[in-house]
Coordinates of C-alpha atoms in Angstrom, one line a residue:
X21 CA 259.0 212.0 -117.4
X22 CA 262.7 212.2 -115.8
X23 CA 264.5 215.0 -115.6
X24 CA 262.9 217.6 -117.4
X25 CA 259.7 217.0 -116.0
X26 CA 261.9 217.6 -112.4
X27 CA 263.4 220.9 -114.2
X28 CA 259.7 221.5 -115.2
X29 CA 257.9 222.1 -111.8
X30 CA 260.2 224.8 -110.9
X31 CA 258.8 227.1 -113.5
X32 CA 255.1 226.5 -112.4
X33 CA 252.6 229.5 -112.6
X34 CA 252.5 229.1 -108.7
X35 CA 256.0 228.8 -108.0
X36 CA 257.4 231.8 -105.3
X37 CA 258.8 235.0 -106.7
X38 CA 262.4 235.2 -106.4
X39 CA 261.4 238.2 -103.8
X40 CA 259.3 236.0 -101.7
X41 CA 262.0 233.4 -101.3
X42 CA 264.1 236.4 -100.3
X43 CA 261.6 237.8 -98.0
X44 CA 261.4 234.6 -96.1
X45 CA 264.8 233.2 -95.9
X46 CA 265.6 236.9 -94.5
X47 CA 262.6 236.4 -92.0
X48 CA 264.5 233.2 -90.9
X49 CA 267.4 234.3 -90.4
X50 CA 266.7 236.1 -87.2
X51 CA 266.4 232.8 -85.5
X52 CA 269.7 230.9 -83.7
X53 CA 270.9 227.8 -86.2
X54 CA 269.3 225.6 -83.5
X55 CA 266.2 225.2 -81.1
X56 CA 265.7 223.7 -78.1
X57 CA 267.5 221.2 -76.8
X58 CA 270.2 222.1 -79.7
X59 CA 268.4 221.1 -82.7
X60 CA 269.3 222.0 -86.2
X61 CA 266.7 225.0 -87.9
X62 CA 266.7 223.7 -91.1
X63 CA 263.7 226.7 -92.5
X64 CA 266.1 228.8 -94.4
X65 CA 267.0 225.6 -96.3
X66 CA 263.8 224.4 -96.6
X67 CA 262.5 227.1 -97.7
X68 CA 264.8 227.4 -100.8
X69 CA 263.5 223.8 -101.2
X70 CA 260.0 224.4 -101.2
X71 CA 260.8 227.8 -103.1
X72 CA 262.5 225.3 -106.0
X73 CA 260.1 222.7 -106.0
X74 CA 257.0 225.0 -106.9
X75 CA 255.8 226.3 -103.4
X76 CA 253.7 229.8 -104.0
X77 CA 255.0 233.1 -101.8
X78 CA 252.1 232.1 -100.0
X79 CA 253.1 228.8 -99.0
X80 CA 256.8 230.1 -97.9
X81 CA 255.4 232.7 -95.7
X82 CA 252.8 230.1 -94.2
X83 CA 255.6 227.6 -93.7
X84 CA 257.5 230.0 -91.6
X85 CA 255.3 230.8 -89.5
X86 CA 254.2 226.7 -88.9
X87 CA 257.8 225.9 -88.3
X88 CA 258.4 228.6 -85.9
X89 CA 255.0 227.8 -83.6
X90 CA 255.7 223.7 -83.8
X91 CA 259.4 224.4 -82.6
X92 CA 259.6 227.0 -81.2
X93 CA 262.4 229.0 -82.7
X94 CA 264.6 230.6 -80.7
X95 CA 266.7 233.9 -80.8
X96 CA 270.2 234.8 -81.6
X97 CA 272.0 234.5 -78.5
X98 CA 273.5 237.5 -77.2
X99 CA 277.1 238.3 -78.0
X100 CA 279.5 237.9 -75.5
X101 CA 283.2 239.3 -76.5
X102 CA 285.0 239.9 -79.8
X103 CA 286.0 237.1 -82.0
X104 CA 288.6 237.6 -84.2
X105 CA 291.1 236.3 -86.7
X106 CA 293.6 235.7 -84.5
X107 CA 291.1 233.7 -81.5
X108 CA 288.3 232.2 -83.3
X109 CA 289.6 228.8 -83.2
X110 CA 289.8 229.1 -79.6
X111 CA 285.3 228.8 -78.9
X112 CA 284.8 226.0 -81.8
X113 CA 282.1 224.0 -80.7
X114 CA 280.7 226.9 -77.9
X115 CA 276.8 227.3 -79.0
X116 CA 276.9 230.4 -76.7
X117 CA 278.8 232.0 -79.0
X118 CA 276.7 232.0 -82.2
X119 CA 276.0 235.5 -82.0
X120 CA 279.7 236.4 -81.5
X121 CA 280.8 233.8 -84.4
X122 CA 277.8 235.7 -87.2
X123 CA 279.3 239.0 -86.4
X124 CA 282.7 238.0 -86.7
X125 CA 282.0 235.8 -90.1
X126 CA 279.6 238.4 -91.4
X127 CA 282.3 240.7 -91.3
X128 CA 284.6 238.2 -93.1
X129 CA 282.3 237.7 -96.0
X130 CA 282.0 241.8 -96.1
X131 CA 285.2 241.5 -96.4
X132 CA 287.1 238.8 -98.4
X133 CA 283.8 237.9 -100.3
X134 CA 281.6 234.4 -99.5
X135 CA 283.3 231.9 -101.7
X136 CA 286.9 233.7 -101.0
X137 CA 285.9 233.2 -96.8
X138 CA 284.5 229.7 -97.3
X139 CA 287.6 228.6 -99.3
X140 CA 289.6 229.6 -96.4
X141 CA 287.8 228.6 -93.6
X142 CA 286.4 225.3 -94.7
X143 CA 289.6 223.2 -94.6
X144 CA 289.5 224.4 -90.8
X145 CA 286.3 223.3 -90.4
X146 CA 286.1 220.6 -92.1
X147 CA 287.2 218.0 -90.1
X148 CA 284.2 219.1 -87.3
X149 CA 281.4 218.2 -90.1
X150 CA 279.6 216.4 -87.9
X151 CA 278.3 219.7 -86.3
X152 CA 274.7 219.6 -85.2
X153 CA 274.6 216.3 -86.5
X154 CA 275.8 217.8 -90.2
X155 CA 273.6 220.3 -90.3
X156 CA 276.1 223.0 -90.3
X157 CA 277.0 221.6 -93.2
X158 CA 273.9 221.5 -94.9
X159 CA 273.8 225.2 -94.4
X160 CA 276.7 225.7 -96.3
X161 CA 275.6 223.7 -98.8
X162 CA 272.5 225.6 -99.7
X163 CA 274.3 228.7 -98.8
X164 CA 276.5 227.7 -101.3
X165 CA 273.5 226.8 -104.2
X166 CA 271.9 229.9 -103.6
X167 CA 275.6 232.4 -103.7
X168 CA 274.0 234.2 -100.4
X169 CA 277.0 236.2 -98.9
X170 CA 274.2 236.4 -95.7
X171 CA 273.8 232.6 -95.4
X172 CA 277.4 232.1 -96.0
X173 CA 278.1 234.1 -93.1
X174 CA 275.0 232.1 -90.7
X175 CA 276.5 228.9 -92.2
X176 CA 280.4 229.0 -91.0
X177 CA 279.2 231.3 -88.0
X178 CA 276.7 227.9 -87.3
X179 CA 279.2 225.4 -88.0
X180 CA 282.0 226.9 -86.0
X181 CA 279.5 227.4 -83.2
X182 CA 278.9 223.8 -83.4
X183 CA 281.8 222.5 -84.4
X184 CA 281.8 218.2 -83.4
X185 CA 285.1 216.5 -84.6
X186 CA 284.5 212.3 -84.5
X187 CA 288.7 211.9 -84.6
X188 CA 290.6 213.3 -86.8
X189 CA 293.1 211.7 -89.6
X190 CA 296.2 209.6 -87.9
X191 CA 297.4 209.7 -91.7
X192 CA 297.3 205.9 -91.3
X193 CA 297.2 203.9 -94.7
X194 CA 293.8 203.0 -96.5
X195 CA 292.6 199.8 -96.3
X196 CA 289.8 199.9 -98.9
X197 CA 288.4 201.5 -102.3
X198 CA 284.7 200.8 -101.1
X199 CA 282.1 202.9 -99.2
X200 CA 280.9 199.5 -97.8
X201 CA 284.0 198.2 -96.5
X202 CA 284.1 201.2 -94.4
X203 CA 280.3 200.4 -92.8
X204 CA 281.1 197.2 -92.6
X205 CA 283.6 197.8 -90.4
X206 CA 281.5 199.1 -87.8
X207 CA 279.6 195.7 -87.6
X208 CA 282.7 194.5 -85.6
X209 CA 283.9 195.8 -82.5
X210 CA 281.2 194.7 -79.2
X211 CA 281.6 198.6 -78.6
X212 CA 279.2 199.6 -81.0
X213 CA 276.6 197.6 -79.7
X214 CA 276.5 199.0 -76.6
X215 CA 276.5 203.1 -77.2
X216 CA 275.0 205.3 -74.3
X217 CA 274.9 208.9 -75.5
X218 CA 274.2 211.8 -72.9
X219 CA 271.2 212.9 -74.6
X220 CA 268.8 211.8 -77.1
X221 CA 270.0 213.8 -79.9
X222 CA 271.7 212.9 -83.2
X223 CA 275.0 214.4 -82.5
X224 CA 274.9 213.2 -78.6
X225 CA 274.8 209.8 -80.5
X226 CA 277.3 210.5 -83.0
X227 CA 280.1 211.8 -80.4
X228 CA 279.3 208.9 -78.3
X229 CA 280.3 206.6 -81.0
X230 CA 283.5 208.8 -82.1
X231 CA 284.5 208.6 -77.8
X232 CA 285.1 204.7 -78.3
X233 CA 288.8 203.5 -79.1
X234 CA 287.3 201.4 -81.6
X235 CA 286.3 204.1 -83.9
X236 CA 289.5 206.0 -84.1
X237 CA 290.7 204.1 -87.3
X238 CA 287.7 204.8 -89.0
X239 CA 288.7 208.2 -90.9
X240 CA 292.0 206.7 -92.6
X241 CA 289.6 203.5 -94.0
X242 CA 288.5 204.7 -97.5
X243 CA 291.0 205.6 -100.0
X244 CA 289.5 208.6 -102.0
X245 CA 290.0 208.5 -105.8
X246 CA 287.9 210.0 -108.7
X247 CA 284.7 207.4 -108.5
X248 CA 284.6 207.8 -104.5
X249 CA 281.8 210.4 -104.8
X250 CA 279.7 208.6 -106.5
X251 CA 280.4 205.2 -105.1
X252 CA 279.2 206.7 -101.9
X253 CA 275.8 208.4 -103.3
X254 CA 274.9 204.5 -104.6
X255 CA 275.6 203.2 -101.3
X256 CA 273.6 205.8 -99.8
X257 CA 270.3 205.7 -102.0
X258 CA 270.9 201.5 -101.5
X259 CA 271.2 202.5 -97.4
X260 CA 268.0 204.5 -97.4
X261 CA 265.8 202.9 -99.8
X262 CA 266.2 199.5 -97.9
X263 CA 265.6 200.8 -94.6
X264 CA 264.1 204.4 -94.8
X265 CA 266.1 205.5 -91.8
X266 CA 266.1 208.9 -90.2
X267 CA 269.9 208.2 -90.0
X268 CA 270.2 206.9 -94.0
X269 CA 268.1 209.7 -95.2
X270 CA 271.4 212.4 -94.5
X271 CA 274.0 210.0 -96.1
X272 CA 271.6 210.6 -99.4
X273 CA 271.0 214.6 -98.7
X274 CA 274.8 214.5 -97.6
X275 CA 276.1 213.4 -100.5
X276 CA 274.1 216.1 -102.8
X277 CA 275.5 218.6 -99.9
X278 CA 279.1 217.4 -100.9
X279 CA 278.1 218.4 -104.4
X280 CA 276.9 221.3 -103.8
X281 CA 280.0 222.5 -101.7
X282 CA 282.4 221.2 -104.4
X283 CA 283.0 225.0 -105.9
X284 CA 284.4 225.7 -102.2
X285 CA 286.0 222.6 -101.6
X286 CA 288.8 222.5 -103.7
X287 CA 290.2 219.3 -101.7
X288 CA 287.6 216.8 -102.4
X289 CA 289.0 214.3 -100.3
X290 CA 289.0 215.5 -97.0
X291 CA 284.8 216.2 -96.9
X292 CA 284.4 212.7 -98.6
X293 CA 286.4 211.3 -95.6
X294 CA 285.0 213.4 -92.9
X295 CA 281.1 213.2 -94.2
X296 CA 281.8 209.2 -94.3
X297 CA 283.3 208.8 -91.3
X298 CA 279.9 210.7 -90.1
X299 CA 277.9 208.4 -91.6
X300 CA 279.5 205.2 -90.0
X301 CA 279.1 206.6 -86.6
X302 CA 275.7 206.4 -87.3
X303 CA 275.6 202.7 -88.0
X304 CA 275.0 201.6 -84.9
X305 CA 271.6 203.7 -84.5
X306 CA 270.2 202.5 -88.0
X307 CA 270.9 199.1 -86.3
X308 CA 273.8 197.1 -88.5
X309 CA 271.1 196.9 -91.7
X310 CA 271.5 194.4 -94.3
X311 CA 272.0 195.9 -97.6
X312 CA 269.3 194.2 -100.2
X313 CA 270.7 192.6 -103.8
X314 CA 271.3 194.0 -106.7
X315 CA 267.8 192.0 -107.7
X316 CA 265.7 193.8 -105.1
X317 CA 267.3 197.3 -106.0
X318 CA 266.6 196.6 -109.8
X319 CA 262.7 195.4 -108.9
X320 CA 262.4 199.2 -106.9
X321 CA 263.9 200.7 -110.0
X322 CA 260.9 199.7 -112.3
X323 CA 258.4 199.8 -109.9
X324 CA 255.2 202.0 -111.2
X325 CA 256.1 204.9 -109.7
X326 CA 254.7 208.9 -109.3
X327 CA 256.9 211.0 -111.9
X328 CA 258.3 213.9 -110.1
X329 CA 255.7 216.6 -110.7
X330 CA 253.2 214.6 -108.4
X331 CA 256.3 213.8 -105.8
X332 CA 256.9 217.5 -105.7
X333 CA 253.3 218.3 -105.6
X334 CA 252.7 216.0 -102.4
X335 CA 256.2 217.1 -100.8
X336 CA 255.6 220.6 -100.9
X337 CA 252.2 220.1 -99.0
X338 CA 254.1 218.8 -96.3
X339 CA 255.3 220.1 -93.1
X340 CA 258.0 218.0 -92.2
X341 CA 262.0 219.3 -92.6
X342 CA 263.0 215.9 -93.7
X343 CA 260.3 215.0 -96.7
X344 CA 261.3 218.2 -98.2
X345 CA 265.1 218.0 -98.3
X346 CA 264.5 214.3 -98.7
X347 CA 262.9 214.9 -101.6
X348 CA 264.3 217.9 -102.7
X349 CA 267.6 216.4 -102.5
X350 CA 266.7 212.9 -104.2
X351 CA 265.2 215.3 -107.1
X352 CA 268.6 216.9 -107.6
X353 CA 270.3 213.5 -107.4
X354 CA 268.1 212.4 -109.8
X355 CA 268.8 214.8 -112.2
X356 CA 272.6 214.2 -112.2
X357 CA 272.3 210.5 -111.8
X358 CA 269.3 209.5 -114.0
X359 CA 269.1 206.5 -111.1
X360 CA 265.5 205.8 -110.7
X361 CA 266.0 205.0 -107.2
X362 CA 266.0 208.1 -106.1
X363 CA 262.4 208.4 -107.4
X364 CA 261.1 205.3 -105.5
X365 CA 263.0 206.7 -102.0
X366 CA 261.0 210.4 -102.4
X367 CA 257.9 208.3 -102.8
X368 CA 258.5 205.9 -100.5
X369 CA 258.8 208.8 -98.2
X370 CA 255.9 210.4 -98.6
X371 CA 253.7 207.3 -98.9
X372 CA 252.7 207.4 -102.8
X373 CA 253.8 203.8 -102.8

């Protein structure tokens, strides 16, 4: 079936009106970027996920009302003072501030135009990518799919808000071509296998990791060159599919993010460096996996498997955040890649196989 039958369930006689996607992104937008105890709010992009993957109007406007009642969305918080060109590097990171950070970023886009604001304050951001455990950056990166000057303005507003840097570049040499190398690393040093974060959160974990000596090299490991990219989104899909880890799951939808960005990310290689670095902070909570053989990967490759009308059709009667963009994402890899691993991970997920 491949691609086109992917392509194909987007243009289903139930599929949601461009309006009611509209309607119900807008209706999400009222709500902060996070929820209590600072977790990401990923409806508006799951929405535009369901939206692409055949939900009706009917099943967008249901979902938003089941994801605000199980999590209990929360408001915008009140603005405090004025940000402003010349001080808004001064709160990065400062959640209270998300309602000063929209205004100030909404204004920006009003002004200079989305993709004109992202392009310049991206390479400023950047390096915090691990905000709200890349979330942030997910927001962008649908932001970015869909051209919405309004989510454009949420997403920077949300990543600035948020911001998390894990160390940044000491412009030390590269030591290796390969994704792998770089994980592998993080199999060494005792310190990683003893990592206490403040809370149980994602990004509690992640900054826990970055606060340990041992990880400061771990930005200037991978030298970035034209096949990085998609070195990365093998390694990934390999990553996940072996161990179907909360953690693996974002290196695959963070790697179709990092696609999705490219048009506002002129400088591929710093987000390649900063969204891997991410990921190897996280290697200590998927717990130092073995990778399988090539063998193993080709026997999951042609495995019987659903063709992606019936993965879509299961995903979008699903509640959860992560089987949507799991399998939203995987769809879209899919497409680009023809890999067929992508189609065993979105139904491995949802338990067709």
């Amino acid at each position: 079936m491949g691609a086109a039958s992917a392509r194909a369930i987007s243009s289903h006689p139930n599929a949601a009106t461009r309006q009611g996607l509209e309607r119900a992104v807008a209706w999400s937008r009222q709500w902060s970027a996070e929820f209590p105890f600072c977790l990401a709010n990923h409806l508006p992009m799951v929405l535009v996920a369901l939206h692409r993957m055949g939900a009706s109007d009917d099943r967008l406007e249901a979902y938003c009302h089941i994801y605000h009642r199980q999590n209990g969305l929360a408001p915008i918080p009140e603005r405090i003072g004025e940000i402003t060109r010349d001080n808004w590097c001064e709160f990065l990171g400062q959640r209270e501030r998300e309602g000063d950070y929209r205004a100030f970023f909404a204004g920006e886009v009003v002004t200079l135009g989305a993709t004109t604001a992202a392009l310049h304050y991206l390479p400023q951001l950047m390096p915090g990518i691990a905000a709200s455990a890349t979330h942030a950056f997910m927001r962008m990166a649908y932001a970015t799919m869909t051209d919405s000057n309004e989510e454009t303005g949420v997403a920077l507003a949300y990543w600035a808000g948020t911001y998390l840097s894990l160390g940044r570049s000491r412009g030390l040499a590269p030591s290796t071509g390969d994704p792998a190398q770089v994980l592998a690393y993080m199999y060494g040093p005792q310190a990683f296998r003893h990592v206490e974060p403040e809370r149980d959160l994602l990004w509690h974990f992640m900054r826990a990791v970055s606060e340990k000596p041992e990880f400061a090299p771990v930005v200037d490991l991978l030298a970035i060159g034209p096949e990085t990219h998609d070195r990365i989104a093998r390694y990934s899909l390999a990553l996940y599919a072996s161990t179907l880890d909360f953690c693996a799951l974002h290196a695959v939808t963070g790697t179709h993010w990092l696609r999705l960005i490219a048009p506002r990310t002129p400088d591929a290689a710093t987000p390649l460096r900063c969204f891997w670095q991410a990921i190897a902070s996280l290697v200590p909570k998927i717990g130092f996996p073995d990778l399988p053989n090539a063998d193993e990967l080709e026997a999951w490759r042609r495995a019987r498997l659903p063709d992606w009308p019936e993965i879509y059709r299961e995903a979008v009667a699903r509640d959860d955040e992560h089987d949507l963009s799991l399998t939203f994402s995987a769809g879209e890899e899919f497409k680009h890649y023809g890999d067929r691993l992508y189609q065993y991970a979105a139904a491995k997920r949802l338990s067709l196989i």
